[in-house]
Amino acid sequence: MGTSWQPATADIPDSPGVYMFRDGNGRVVYVGKALSLKHRVPNYFGTGLHIRTASMVAAAREVEWIVTRNEIEALQLEVTLIKKYQPRFNVRYRDDKSYPYLMVSTSEEFPRVRVTRGKKNKQDRYYGPYTHAYAIRETLDLLLRVFPMRTCSQGVFDRAERSSRPCLLYHIGRCAAPCVGHVSPQEHMQIVEEFCGFMEGGHDEVLADLNRRMESASANLEYEAAGRARDQISALKRVIEKQQMVGNPGEDLDVIAFYGNELEAAFQVFFVRAGRVTGRKGFVVDNVEALSDEELLHSFLESLYSEQEIPKRVLVPTLPASMEVLRLWLSSGRGSRVVISVPQRGSKRGLLETVQVNAREAFERSRLKRAGDFVTRSKALTELQEALELPEAPLRIECYDISNLGPTDVVASMVVFEDGLPKKSEYRRFRIFGVDGQDDVASMGEVIERRFTRYLQERDLPADQKGRFSYPPGLVVIDGGKGQLNRAVEVIATLGIEDVPVVSLAKRLEEIFVPGRPEPEVLPRTSEALYLLQRIRDEAHRFAVTYQRARRSKRMTRSALDRLTGVGPARRSALLRHFGSAKNLRAASVEEIAQVKGIGPSLAEKIHAQL
């Protein structure tokens, strides 16, 4: 299979490195690495390619490469480029849910503990991930009976500090109240360290200490203190029973297994910390590459540990491809030696088999749930191509909607669907500046002009400088009637842009208006293409209305505070920062208002009276 842009083999360096395939718009569609670029890249232009690989090469229009000093550097660069470009044809791992962690904010003077998800702060401590948020919250409630550390937000802490009154958690024994000085910062930090020590496996020491306290209190006839210690021991034992013991108390490892077929695979990861299973995480992957099990596992480990904490040991069902390179990369990321192994016997083999069973069950659930979805999305895009007579299936669809409340707060939304799924990272919101009053047609023209002007500005930039507006959509959908459609077509034509199909979807009868056709296209009510267009239109409407309501609420809040006499911009900002909203300010007492910086008792009384 030859192509006009195929590089000559003599021009390709015989060195380790990373290669990138780009499409006709300069967008990276695939990233790979090789020990020898000369031996690897020409394989994509041979015969007998896997169907997905052939599709990737057909979509590409150029290939470029970056030479590295060794294969480990190539692996690191590949991970970085995949995260940066998110190429369509690379394996895509979808976390089957966002798992919660228990976080201790040791970066604060008075650390607090809470359940969290998402990005991590390196200065704080994290425990987990856990399978269910409700389970870790129940566990946290038990632990706070023994380690009464802070759990409140900074706002609650500050209000208690100003009022010198601790909150309910102090009165029910779940917090030591550092906010009002019932414990010093040093004493509260000691509670925090004991909590972290328990979470990191120091169960025996904590239980032994509580037993000593209980026996001492009982011997001194301090039965209330002895009862508290007894209840604390009971709470800790319940926490410990929730965690399955699978190894030595000091052992940290991840156990990984997967199950799948040519199209899809499910991964399960069990996290073992201090010898106990603290949680698990699941991923589902679309096999857009033709990879062996060893190559798929290698790719998964790259993706997982580019984001996840790297343990001392990783247990897997089979050794990954390029094992030694991967091990060195993981060891470099951890800062100490990492072992990748296949357990053969004993409790670890049994745990791996349990993880494999979970992976198989996750795969079956995903297949039942998504088999129809994948087929349906493909069918919907094909139906759209045929109904609208497009040159190819619209893999990227952009939809625009205008939202207003009469002539005020006019805004617009742009939502993006790729391969039939929403791509929220590329959604955009617009404020309308150049239109007076309520004119949806003119407003749509302004939005389309701004979006496609950005496209023209970014289209010819070097690949590493291209933004998210630099790629043309396969289809533009206007939420509205003929007037808005004609204006959008006119603006695009004026900008000199060709080959961007535009249609509009009218709400009343779900008619699709296509430029140049006297009659609207009416798709069958059971059509997957119509269902997809409705989903995209409804999402654009939701996104626009949400933005419009937020702006209206902000304007109304600002208006309420603007009417206050004796309150200038600085004091208005201080009041909003302190109370968060005009509603909270109205509910505040004179004393609470007077606590705001720059607001004295006399002015606080005036503000309270005016509100």
PDB file of C-alpha atoms in Angstrom, residues 5 18-19 90 116 184 197-198 300 372 383 429 435 547:
ATOM      1  CA  TRP A   5       3.634  11.051   1.311  1.00  0.00           C
ATOM      2  CA  VAL A  18       8.734   8.462  18.755  1.00  0.00           C
ATOM      3  CA  TYR A  19       6.727   8.846  15.535  1.00  0.00           C
ATOM      4  CA  ASN A  90      -4.246   5.215  20.131  1.00  0.00           C
ATOM      5  CA  THR A 116     -11.957  13.739  47.638  1.00  0.00           C
ATOM      6  CA  SER A 184      -3.231  23.717  70.432  1.00  0.00           C
ATOM      7  CA  GLY A 197      -0.103   6.245  61.367  1.00  0.00           C
ATOM      8  CA  PHE A 198      -3.217   4.111  61.678  1.00  0.00           C
ATOM      9  CA  PHE A 300      -2.054   0.169  30.093  1.00  0.00           C
ATOM     10  CA  GLY A 372     -25.461  -1.477  21.277  1.00  0.00           C
ATOM     11  CA  GLU A 383     -27.343   7.648   8.439  1.00  0.00           C
ATOM     12  CA  ARG A 429     -19.456  29.685  25.820  1.00  0.00           C
ATOM     13  CA  VAL A 435     -25.818  42.897  18.762  1.00  0.00           C
ATOM     14  CA  TYR A 547     -24.484  29.978  31.290  1.00  0.00           C
TER      15      TYR A 547
END
